[in-house]
PDB file of C-alpha atoms in Angstrom:
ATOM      1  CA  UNK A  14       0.000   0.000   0.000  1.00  0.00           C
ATOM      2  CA  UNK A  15       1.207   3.703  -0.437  1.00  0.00           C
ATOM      3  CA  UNK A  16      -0.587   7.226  -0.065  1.00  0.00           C
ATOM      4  CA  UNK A  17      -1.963   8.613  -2.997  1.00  0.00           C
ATOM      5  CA  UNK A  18      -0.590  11.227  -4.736  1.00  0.00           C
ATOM      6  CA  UNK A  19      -2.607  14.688  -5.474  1.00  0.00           C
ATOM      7  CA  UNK A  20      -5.934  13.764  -7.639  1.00  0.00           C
ATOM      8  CA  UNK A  21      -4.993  10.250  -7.789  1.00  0.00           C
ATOM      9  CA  UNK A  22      -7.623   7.469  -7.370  1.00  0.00           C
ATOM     10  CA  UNK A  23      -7.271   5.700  -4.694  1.00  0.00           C
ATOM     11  CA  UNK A  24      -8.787   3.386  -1.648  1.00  0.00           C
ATOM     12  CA  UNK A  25      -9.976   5.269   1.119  1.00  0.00           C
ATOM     13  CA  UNK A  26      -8.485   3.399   4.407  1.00  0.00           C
ATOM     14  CA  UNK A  27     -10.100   3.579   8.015  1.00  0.00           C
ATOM     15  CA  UNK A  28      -7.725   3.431  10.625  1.00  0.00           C
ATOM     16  CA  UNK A  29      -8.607   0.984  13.625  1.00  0.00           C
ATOM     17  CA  UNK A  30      -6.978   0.579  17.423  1.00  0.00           C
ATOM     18  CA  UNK A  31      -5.310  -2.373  17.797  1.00  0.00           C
ATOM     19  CA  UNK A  32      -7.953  -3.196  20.493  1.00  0.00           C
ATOM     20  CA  UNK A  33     -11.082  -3.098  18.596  1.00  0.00           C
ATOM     21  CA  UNK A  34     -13.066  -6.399  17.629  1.00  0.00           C
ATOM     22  CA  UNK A  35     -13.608  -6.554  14.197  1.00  0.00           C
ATOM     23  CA  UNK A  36     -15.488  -8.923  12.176  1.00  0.00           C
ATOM     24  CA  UNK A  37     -12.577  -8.584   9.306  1.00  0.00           C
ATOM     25  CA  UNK A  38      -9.623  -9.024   9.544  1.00  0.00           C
ATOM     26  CA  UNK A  39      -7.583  -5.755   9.112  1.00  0.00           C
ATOM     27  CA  UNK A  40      -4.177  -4.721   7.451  1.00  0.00           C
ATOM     28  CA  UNK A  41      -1.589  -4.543   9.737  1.00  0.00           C
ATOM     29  CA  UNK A  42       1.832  -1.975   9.037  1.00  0.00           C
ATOM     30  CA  UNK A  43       0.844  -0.563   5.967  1.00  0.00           C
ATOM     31  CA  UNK A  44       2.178   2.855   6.882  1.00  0.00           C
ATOM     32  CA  UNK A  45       3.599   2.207  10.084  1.00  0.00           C
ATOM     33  CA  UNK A  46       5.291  -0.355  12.751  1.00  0.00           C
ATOM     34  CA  UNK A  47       1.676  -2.265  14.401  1.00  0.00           C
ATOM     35  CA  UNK A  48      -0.740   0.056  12.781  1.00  0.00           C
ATOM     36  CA  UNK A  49      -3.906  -1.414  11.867  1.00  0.00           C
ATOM     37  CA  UNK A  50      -6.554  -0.093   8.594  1.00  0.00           C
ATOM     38  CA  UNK A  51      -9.785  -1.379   7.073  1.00  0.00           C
ATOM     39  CA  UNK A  52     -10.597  -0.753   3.459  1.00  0.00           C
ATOM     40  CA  UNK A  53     -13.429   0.648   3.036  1.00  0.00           C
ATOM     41  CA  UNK A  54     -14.304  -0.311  -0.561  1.00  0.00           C
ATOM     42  CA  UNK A  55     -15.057   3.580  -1.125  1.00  0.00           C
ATOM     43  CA  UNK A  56     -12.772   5.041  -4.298  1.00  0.00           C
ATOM     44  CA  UNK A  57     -11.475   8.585  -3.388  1.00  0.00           C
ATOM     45  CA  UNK A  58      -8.890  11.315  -4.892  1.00  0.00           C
ATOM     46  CA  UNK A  59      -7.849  14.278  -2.945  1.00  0.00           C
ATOM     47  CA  UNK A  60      -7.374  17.355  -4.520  1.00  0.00           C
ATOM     48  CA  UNK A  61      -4.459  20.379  -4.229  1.00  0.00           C
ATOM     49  CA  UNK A  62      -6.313  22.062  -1.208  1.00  0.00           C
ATOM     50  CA  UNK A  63      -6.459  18.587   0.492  1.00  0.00           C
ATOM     51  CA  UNK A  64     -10.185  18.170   0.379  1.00  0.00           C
ATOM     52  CA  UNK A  65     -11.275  14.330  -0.129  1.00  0.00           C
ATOM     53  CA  UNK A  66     -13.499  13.693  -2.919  1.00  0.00           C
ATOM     54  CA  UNK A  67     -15.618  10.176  -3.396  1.00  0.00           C
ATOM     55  CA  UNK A  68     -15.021   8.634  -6.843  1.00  0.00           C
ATOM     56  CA  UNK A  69     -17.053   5.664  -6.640  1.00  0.00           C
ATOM     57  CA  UNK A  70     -17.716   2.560  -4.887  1.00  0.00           C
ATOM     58  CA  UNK A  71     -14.840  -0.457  -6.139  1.00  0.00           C
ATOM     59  CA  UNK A  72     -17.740  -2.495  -6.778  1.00  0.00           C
ATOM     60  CA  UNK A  73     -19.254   0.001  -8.959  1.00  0.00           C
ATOM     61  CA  UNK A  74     -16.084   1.277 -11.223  1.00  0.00           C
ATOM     62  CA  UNK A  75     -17.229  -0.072 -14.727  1.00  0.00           C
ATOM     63  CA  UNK A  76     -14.186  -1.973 -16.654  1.00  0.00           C
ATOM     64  CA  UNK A  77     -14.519  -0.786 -20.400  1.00  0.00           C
ATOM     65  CA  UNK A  78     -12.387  -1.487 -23.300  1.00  0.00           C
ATOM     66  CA  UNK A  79     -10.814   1.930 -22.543  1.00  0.00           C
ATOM     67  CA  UNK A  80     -10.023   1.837 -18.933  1.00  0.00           C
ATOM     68  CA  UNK A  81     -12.062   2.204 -15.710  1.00  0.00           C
ATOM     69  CA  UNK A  82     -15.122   4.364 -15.637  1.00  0.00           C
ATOM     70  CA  UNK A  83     -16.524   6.030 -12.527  1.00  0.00           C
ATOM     71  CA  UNK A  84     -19.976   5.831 -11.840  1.00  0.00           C
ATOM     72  CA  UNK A  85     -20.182   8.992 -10.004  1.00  0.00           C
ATOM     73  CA  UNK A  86     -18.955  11.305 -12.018  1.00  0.00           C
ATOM     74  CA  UNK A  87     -21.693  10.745 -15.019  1.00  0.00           C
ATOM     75  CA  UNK A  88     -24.548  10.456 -12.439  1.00  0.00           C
ATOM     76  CA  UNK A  89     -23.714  13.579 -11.029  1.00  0.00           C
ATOM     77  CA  UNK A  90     -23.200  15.045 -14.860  1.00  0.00           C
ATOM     78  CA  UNK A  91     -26.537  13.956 -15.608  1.00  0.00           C
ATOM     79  CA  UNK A  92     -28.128  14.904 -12.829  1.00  0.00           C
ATOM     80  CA  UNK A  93     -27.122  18.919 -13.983  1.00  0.00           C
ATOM     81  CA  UNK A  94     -29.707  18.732 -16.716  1.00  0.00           C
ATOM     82  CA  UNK A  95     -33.284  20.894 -15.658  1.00  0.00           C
ATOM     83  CA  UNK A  96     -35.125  18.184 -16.896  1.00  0.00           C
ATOM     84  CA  UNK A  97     -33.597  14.564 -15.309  1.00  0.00           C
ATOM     85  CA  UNK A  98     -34.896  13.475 -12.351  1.00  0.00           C
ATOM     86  CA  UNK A  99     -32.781  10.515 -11.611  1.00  0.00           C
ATOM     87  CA  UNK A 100     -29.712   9.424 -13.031  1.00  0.00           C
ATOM     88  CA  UNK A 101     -27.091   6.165 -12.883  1.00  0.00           C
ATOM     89  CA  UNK A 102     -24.481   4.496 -14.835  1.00  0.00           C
ATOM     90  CA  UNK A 103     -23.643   1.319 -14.578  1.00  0.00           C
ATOM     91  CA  UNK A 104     -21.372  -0.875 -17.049  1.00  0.00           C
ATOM     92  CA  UNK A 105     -23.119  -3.914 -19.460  1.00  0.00           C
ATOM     93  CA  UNK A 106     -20.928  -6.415 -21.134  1.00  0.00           C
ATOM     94  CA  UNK A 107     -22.664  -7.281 -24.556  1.00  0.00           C
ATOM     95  CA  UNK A 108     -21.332 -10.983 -24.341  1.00  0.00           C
ATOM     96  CA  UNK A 109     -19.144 -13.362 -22.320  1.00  0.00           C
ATOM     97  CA  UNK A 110     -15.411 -12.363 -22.387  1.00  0.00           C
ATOM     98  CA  UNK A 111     -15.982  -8.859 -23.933  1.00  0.00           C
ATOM     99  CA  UNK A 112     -15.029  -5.221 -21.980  1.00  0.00           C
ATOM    100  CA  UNK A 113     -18.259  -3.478 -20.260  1.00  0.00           C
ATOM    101  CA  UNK A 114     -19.787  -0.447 -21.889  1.00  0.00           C
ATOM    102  CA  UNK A 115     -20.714   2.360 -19.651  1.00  0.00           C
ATOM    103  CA  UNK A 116     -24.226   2.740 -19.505  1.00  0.00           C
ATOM    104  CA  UNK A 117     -26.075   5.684 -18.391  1.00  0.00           C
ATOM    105  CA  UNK A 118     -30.283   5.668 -17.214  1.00  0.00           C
ATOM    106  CA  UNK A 119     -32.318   8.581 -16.443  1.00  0.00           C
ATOM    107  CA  UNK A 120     -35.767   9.696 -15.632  1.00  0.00           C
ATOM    108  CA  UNK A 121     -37.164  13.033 -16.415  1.00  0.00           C
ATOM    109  CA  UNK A 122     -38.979  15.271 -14.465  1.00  0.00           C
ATOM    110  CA  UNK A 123     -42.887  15.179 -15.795  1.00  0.00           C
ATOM    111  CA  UNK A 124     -43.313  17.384 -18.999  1.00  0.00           C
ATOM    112  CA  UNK A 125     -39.587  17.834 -19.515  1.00  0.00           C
ATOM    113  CA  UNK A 126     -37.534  16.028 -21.937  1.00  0.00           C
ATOM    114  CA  UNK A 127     -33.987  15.528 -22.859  1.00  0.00           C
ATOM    115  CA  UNK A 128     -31.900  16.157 -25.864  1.00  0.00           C
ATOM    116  CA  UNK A 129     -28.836  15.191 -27.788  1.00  0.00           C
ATOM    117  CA  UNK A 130     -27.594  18.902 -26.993  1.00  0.00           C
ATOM    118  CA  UNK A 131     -28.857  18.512 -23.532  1.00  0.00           C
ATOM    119  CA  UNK A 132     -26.548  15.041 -23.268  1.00  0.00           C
ATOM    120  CA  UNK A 133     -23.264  16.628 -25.579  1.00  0.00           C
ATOM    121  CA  UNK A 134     -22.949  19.695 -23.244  1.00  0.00           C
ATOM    122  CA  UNK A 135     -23.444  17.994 -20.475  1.00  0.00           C
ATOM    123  CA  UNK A 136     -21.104  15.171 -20.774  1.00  0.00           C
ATOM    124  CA  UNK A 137     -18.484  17.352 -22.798  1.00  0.00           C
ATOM    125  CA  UNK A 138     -17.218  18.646 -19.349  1.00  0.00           C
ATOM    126  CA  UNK A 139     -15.830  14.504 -18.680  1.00  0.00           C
ATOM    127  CA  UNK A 140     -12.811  13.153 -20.308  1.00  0.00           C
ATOM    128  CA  UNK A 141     -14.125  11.346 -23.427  1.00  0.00           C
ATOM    129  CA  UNK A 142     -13.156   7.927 -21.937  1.00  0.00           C
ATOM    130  CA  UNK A 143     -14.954   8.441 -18.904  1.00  0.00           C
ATOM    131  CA  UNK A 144     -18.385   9.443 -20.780  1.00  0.00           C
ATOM    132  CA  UNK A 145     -20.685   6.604 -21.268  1.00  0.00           C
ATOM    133  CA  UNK A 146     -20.987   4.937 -24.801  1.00  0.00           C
ATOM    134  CA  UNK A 147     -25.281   5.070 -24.308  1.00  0.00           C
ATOM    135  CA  UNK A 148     -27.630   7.030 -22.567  1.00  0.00           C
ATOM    136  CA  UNK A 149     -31.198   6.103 -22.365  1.00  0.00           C
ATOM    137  CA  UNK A 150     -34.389   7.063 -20.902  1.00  0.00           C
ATOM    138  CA  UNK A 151     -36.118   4.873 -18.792  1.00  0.00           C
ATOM    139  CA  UNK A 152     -40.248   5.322 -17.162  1.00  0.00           C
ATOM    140  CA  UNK A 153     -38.032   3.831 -13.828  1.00  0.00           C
ATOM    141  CA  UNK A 154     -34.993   3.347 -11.958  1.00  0.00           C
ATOM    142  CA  UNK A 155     -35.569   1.013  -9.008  1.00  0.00           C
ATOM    143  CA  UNK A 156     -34.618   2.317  -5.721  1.00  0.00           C
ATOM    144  CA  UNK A 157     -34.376   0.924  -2.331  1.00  0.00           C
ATOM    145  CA  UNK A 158     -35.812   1.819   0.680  1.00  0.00           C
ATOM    146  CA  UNK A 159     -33.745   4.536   1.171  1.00  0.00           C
ATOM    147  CA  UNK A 160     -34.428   5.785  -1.995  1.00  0.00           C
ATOM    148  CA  UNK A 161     -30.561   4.395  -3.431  1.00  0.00           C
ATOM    149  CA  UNK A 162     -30.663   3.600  -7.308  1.00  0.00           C
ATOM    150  CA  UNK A 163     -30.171  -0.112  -7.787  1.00  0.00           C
ATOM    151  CA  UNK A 164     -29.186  -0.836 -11.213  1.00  0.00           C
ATOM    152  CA  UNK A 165     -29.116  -4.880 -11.108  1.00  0.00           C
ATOM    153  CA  UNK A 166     -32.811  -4.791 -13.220  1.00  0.00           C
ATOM    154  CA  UNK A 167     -31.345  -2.671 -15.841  1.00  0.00           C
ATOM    155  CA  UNK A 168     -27.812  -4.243 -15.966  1.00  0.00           C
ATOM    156  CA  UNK A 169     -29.592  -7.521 -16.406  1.00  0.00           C
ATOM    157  CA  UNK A 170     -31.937  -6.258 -19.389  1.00  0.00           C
ATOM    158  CA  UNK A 171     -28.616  -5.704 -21.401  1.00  0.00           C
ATOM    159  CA  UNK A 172     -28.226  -3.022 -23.311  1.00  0.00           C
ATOM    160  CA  UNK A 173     -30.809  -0.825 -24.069  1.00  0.00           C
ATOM    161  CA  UNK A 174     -32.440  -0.850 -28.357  1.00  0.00           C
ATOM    162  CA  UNK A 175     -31.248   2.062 -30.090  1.00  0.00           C
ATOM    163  CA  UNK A 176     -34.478   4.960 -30.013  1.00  0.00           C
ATOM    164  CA  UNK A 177     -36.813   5.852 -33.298  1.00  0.00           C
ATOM    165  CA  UNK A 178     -34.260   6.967 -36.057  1.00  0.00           C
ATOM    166  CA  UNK A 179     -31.282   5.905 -34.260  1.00  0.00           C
ATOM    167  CA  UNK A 180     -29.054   3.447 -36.807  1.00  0.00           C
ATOM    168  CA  UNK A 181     -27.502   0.195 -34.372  1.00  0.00           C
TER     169      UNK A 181
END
């Protein structure tokens, strides 16, 4: 393990006492002689005035044929347009041994709608290879309780069929 340099992605570690009962098992001397850390499985990068910023959840980072693709950053894109209501991203793979394809779902607020101008402005301000390859509408996005996005039902429908007067 080593500390992360300035904007650089990395694992964000919780430091535990050496006392505590845990139900994992910690890492022991990673930065020092008998000091003890959990990983938290939340991405962060820290910027030049120090301030931590959450990238993504490891289990969400989408593996595409051109390198890792954080959730977060589209959904929050997205979620800049008047007219979404809810946004997520979450990766597909088309078939068995083939890269994911970042995916992107939103709602729209009632009477709004959303267009390709909308989406290019919007997602112009991520690095292309960090943008998702589709964006789709959707009536839903399942939540949980708490009202988090789950996006197992629309990961498992595969990717979404290209709209009226969109060539495949």
């Amino acid at each position: 393990a080593r500390r992360c340099g300035t904007d650089e992605v990395g694992m964000l570690l919780a430091r535990v006492s050496q006392t505590e009962t845990l139900t994992i098992t910690p890492l022991r001397s990673l930065f020092a002689r008998d000091d003890a850390w959990v990983a938290t499985g939340d991405l962060f990068r820290r910027d030049a005035d120090g301030d931590y910023w959450r990238v993504d959840g490891v289990s969400d980072v989408i593996h595409t044929a051109r390198g890792n693709v954080f959730t977060t950053p589209i959904r929050d894109a997205l979620g800049e347009i008047p007219g979404v209501d809810l946004a997520l991203a979450y990766g597909v793979r088309p078939s068995e041994g083939q890269p994911e394809i970042a995916v992107a779902a939103v709602t729209l607020r009632r009477g709004r709608s959303l267009t390709p101008r909308d989406l290019s402005q919007t997602l112009s301000a991520l690095p292309p290879e960090e943008r998702p390859g589709v964006v789709h509408v959707v009536e839903r996005i399942p939540v949980t309780t708490w009202f988090r996005p789950v996006t197992q039902e629309l990961r498992e429908a595969g990717l979404p069929k290209p709209g009226p007067g969109v060539q495949a």
